[in-house]
Short mmCIF file of N, CA and C in Angstrom, two decimals:
data_model
loop_
_atom_site.label_atom_id
_atom_site.label_comp_id
_atom_site.label_asym_id
_atom_site.label_seq_id
_atom_site.Cartn_x
_atom_site.Cartn_y
_atom_site.Cartn_z
N MET A 182 156.21 -8.14 -98.08
CA MET A 182 155.96 -8.31 -96.65
C MET A 182 157.21 -7.83 -95.93
N GLU A 183 157.00 -7.10 -94.88
CA GLU A 183 158.14 -6.64 -94.11
C GLU A 183 157.84 -6.77 -92.64
N GLY A 184 158.84 -6.56 -91.82
CA GLY A 184 158.67 -6.72 -90.39
C GLY A 184 159.02 -8.14 -89.98
N ASN A 185 158.54 -8.55 -88.84
CA ASN A 185 158.80 -9.90 -88.37
C ASN A 185 157.83 -10.87 -89.03
N PHE A 186 158.34 -11.96 -89.53
CA PHE A 186 157.47 -13.01 -90.03
C PHE A 186 158.14 -14.34 -89.76
N TYR A 187 157.37 -15.40 -89.85
CA TYR A 187 157.83 -16.70 -89.40
C TYR A 187 157.97 -17.67 -90.57
N ILE A 188 159.06 -18.43 -90.56
CA ILE A 188 159.26 -19.52 -91.50
C ILE A 188 159.84 -20.68 -90.70
N SER A 189 159.13 -21.77 -90.63
CA SER A 189 159.59 -22.97 -89.93
C SER A 189 160.03 -22.68 -88.50
N ASN A 190 159.21 -21.96 -87.77
CA ASN A 190 159.47 -21.63 -86.37
C ASN A 190 160.70 -20.75 -86.15
N LYS A 191 161.19 -20.10 -87.18
CA LYS A 191 162.30 -19.16 -87.04
C LYS A 191 161.79 -17.76 -87.35
N ILE A 192 162.17 -16.81 -86.52
CA ILE A 192 161.75 -15.42 -86.74
C ILE A 192 162.81 -14.74 -87.61
N ILE A 193 162.36 -14.12 -88.68
CA ILE A 193 163.25 -13.33 -89.54
C ILE A 193 162.90 -11.88 -89.29
N ASP A 194 163.83 -11.12 -88.74
CA ASP A 194 163.59 -9.74 -88.39
C ASP A 194 164.17 -8.85 -89.48
N ARG A 195 163.30 -8.12 -90.16
CA ARG A 195 163.75 -7.21 -91.21
C ARG A 195 163.40 -5.79 -90.83
N LYS A 196 164.24 -4.87 -91.23
CA LYS A 196 164.00 -3.47 -90.97
C LYS A 196 162.82 -2.98 -91.81
N LEU A 197 161.93 -2.20 -91.17
CA LEU A 197 160.81 -1.62 -91.90
C LEU A 197 161.32 -0.52 -92.81
N GLN A 198 161.03 -0.63 -94.10
CA GLN A 198 161.53 0.35 -95.05
C GLN A 198 160.42 1.15 -95.72
N SER A 199 159.20 0.67 -95.70
CA SER A 199 158.13 1.41 -96.37
C SER A 199 157.53 2.43 -95.43
N GLN A 200 156.92 3.46 -96.00
CA GLN A 200 156.25 4.46 -95.20
C GLN A 200 155.07 3.84 -94.45
N TYR A 201 154.37 2.90 -95.10
CA TYR A 201 153.24 2.24 -94.44
C TYR A 201 153.70 1.49 -93.20
N GLY A 202 154.80 0.76 -93.31
CA GLY A 202 155.32 0.02 -92.16
C GLY A 202 155.70 0.95 -91.02
N ASN A 203 156.32 2.07 -91.35
CA ASN A 203 156.70 3.04 -90.32
C ASN A 203 155.47 3.69 -89.69
N ALA A 204 154.45 3.96 -90.49
CA ALA A 204 153.22 4.56 -89.96
C ALA A 204 152.50 3.55 -89.06
N TYR A 205 152.42 2.32 -89.51
CA TYR A 205 151.74 1.26 -88.75
C TYR A 205 152.40 1.04 -87.39
N ARG A 206 153.70 1.21 -87.34
CA ARG A 206 154.46 1.01 -86.10
C ARG A 206 154.04 2.01 -85.01
N HIS A 207 153.51 3.16 -85.41
CA HIS A 207 153.09 4.19 -84.45
C HIS A 207 151.66 3.99 -83.94
N CYS A 208 151.02 2.88 -84.30
CA CYS A 208 149.63 2.62 -83.90
C CYS A 208 149.48 1.30 -83.16
N PRO A 209 150.27 1.05 -82.11
CA PRO A 209 150.22 -0.27 -81.48
C PRO A 209 148.90 -0.56 -80.75
N GLN A 210 148.29 0.45 -80.12
CA GLN A 210 147.05 0.19 -79.41
C GLN A 210 145.92 -0.15 -80.38
N GLU A 211 145.85 0.59 -81.48
CA GLU A 211 144.80 0.35 -82.47
C GLU A 211 144.98 -1.02 -83.13
N ALA A 212 146.24 -1.36 -83.43
CA ALA A 212 146.52 -2.66 -84.05
C ALA A 212 146.18 -3.80 -83.10
N ALA A 213 146.50 -3.63 -81.82
CA ALA A 213 146.20 -4.67 -80.84
C ALA A 213 144.69 -4.84 -80.66
N ALA A 214 143.97 -3.73 -80.63
CA ALA A 214 142.51 -3.80 -80.48
C ALA A 214 141.88 -4.51 -81.68
N TYR A 215 142.34 -4.16 -82.87
CA TYR A 215 141.78 -4.80 -84.08
C TYR A 215 142.16 -6.28 -84.13
N GLY A 216 143.39 -6.59 -83.80
CA GLY A 216 143.82 -7.99 -83.78
C GLY A 216 143.06 -8.82 -82.77
N SER A 217 142.81 -8.26 -81.59
CA SER A 217 142.04 -8.97 -80.57
C SER A 217 140.62 -9.22 -81.03
N CYS A 218 140.04 -8.25 -81.70
CA CYS A 218 138.67 -8.39 -82.20
C CYS A 218 138.62 -9.48 -83.28
N ILE A 219 139.57 -9.46 -84.20
CA ILE A 219 139.62 -10.48 -85.25
C ILE A 219 139.80 -11.86 -84.64
N GLU A 220 140.69 -11.96 -83.66
CA GLU A 220 140.93 -13.24 -83.01
C GLU A 220 139.67 -13.75 -82.32
N ALA A 221 138.94 -12.85 -81.65
CA ALA A 221 137.70 -13.24 -81.00
C ALA A 221 136.68 -13.72 -82.02
N GLY A 222 136.65 -13.08 -83.18
CA GLY A 222 135.74 -13.50 -84.24
C GLY A 222 136.10 -14.86 -84.81
N LEU A 223 137.39 -15.19 -84.84
CA LEU A 223 137.82 -16.49 -85.34
C LEU A 223 137.46 -17.60 -84.36
N VAL A 224 137.52 -17.28 -83.07
CA VAL A 224 137.20 -18.27 -82.04
C VAL A 224 135.69 -18.51 -82.01
N ASN A 225 134.93 -17.42 -82.05
CA ASN A 225 133.47 -17.51 -81.98
C ASN A 225 132.90 -17.13 -83.35
N ARG A 226 132.70 -18.08 -84.20
CA ARG A 226 132.28 -17.81 -85.58
C ARG A 226 130.84 -17.33 -85.70
N SER A 227 130.12 -17.27 -84.60
CA SER A 227 128.75 -16.78 -84.66
C SER A 227 128.67 -15.27 -84.46
N THR A 228 129.82 -14.58 -84.40
CA THR A 228 129.82 -13.13 -84.23
C THR A 228 129.39 -12.45 -85.52
N PRO A 229 128.81 -11.26 -85.43
CA PRO A 229 128.38 -10.54 -86.62
C PRO A 229 129.55 -10.23 -87.56
N GLN A 230 129.25 -10.11 -88.83
CA GLN A 230 130.29 -9.91 -89.85
C GLN A 230 131.06 -8.61 -89.63
N HIS A 231 130.37 -7.55 -89.28
CA HIS A 231 131.03 -6.24 -89.15
C HIS A 231 131.35 -5.91 -87.69
N LEU A 232 131.61 -6.93 -86.90
CA LEU A 232 131.88 -6.74 -85.48
C LEU A 232 133.10 -5.84 -85.25
N CYS A 233 134.13 -5.96 -86.06
CA CYS A 233 135.39 -5.24 -85.84
C CYS A 233 135.50 -3.97 -86.67
N HIS A 234 134.39 -3.48 -87.20
CA HIS A 234 134.41 -2.31 -88.07
C HIS A 234 134.99 -1.09 -87.34
N ALA A 235 134.57 -0.84 -86.12
CA ALA A 235 135.04 0.33 -85.38
C ALA A 235 136.55 0.24 -85.13
N GLN A 236 137.05 -0.94 -84.79
CA GLN A 236 138.48 -1.11 -84.54
C GLN A 236 139.28 -0.93 -85.83
N ARG A 237 138.74 -1.45 -86.93
CA ARG A 237 139.42 -1.31 -88.22
C ARG A 237 139.47 0.16 -88.64
N GLU A 238 138.38 0.87 -88.43
CA GLU A 238 138.34 2.30 -88.77
C GLU A 238 139.34 3.09 -87.92
N ALA A 239 139.44 2.75 -86.63
CA ALA A 239 140.40 3.43 -85.75
C ALA A 239 141.83 3.18 -86.22
N LEU A 240 142.12 1.94 -86.61
CA LEU A 240 143.46 1.61 -87.10
C LEU A 240 143.73 2.34 -88.42
N THR A 241 142.76 2.38 -89.30
CA THR A 241 142.92 3.07 -90.58
C THR A 241 143.17 4.56 -90.36
N ARG A 242 142.40 5.18 -89.46
CA ARG A 242 142.59 6.61 -89.17
C ARG A 242 143.99 6.87 -88.61
N CYS A 243 144.43 6.02 -87.69
CA CYS A 243 145.75 6.20 -87.09
C CYS A 243 146.85 6.08 -88.14
N VAL A 244 146.79 5.05 -88.97
CA VAL A 244 147.82 4.85 -90.00
C VAL A 244 147.80 6.00 -91.00
N THR A 245 146.62 6.45 -91.41
CA THR A 245 146.52 7.56 -92.35
C THR A 245 147.11 8.83 -91.77
N THR A 246 146.81 9.10 -90.51
CA THR A 246 147.36 10.27 -89.83
C THR A 246 148.89 10.19 -89.77
N GLN A 247 149.40 9.03 -89.43
CA GLN A 247 150.85 8.85 -89.35
C GLN A 247 151.50 9.00 -90.72
N LEU A 248 150.87 8.48 -91.77
CA LEU A 248 151.41 8.62 -93.13
C LEU A 248 151.50 10.09 -93.51
N LYS A 249 150.46 10.86 -93.21
CA LYS A 249 150.48 12.30 -93.52
C LYS A 249 151.60 12.99 -92.76
N GLN A 250 151.78 12.63 -91.50
CA GLN A 250 152.85 13.24 -90.70
C GLN A 250 154.22 12.87 -91.26
N LEU A 251 154.42 11.61 -91.64
CA LEU A 251 155.70 11.19 -92.19
C LEU A 251 155.99 11.90 -93.51
N ARG A 252 154.96 12.11 -94.33
CA ARG A 252 155.15 12.83 -95.59
C ARG A 252 155.53 14.28 -95.34
N ARG A 253 154.86 14.92 -94.36
CA ARG A 253 155.20 16.31 -94.03
C ARG A 253 156.64 16.40 -93.56
N GLU A 254 157.05 15.46 -92.70
CA GLU A 254 158.43 15.45 -92.20
C GLU A 254 159.41 15.22 -93.34
N GLY A 255 159.04 14.34 -94.27
CA GLY A 255 159.89 14.07 -95.43
C GLY A 255 160.04 15.28 -96.33
N HIS A 256 158.93 15.99 -96.54
CA HIS A 256 158.98 17.19 -97.37
C HIS A 256 159.79 18.29 -96.68
N ALA A 257 159.63 18.43 -95.37
CA ALA A 257 160.38 19.43 -94.63
C ALA A 257 161.87 19.12 -94.66
N ALA A 258 162.22 17.85 -94.55
CA ALA A 258 163.64 17.46 -94.60
C ALA A 258 164.20 17.70 -95.99
N ALA A 259 163.41 17.40 -97.02
CA ALA A 259 163.88 17.61 -98.40
C ALA A 259 164.06 19.10 -98.69
N GLU A 260 163.15 19.92 -98.20
CA GLU A 260 163.28 21.35 -98.41
C GLU A 260 164.47 21.91 -97.64
N GLY A 261 164.71 21.39 -96.46
CA GLY A 261 165.85 21.85 -95.64
C GLY A 261 167.17 21.47 -96.27
N SER A 262 167.25 20.31 -96.90
CA SER A 262 168.51 19.88 -97.52
C SER A 262 168.73 20.54 -98.87
N ALA A 263 167.66 21.05 -99.48
CA ALA A 263 167.78 21.69 -100.79
C ALA A 263 168.08 23.17 -100.67
N ALA A 264 168.12 23.68 -99.46
CA ALA A 264 168.37 25.11 -99.25
C ALA A 264 169.82 25.43 -99.62
N PRO A 265 170.04 26.58 -100.27
CA PRO A 265 171.40 26.95 -100.64
C PRO A 265 172.22 27.26 -99.39
N PRO A 266 173.52 27.01 -99.44
CA PRO A 266 174.36 27.29 -98.26
C PRO A 266 174.42 28.79 -97.97
N SER A 267 174.53 29.14 -96.69
CA SER A 267 174.63 30.52 -96.28
C SER A 267 176.01 31.06 -96.59
N PRO A 268 176.10 32.32 -97.00
CA PRO A 268 177.44 32.91 -97.28
C PRO A 268 178.22 33.18 -96.04
#
């Protein structure tokens, strides 16, 4: 587990180190929409089971897109650092 989490009413702030955490950080609107939908489902237990499917799919698409972008940037940086020095 990474990011902010709670233990005995104290917030422990840790730096995000995984690619997933960094990708997830770039999807705040999708995460908020999915979280709001889940919260509404917890309050009103008579909601349909797949009520939040669209929000979950949007969040998954966003995180997947961000992961691909981070990998491309990582590969580009690795290729740039592996280049031989110019004479």
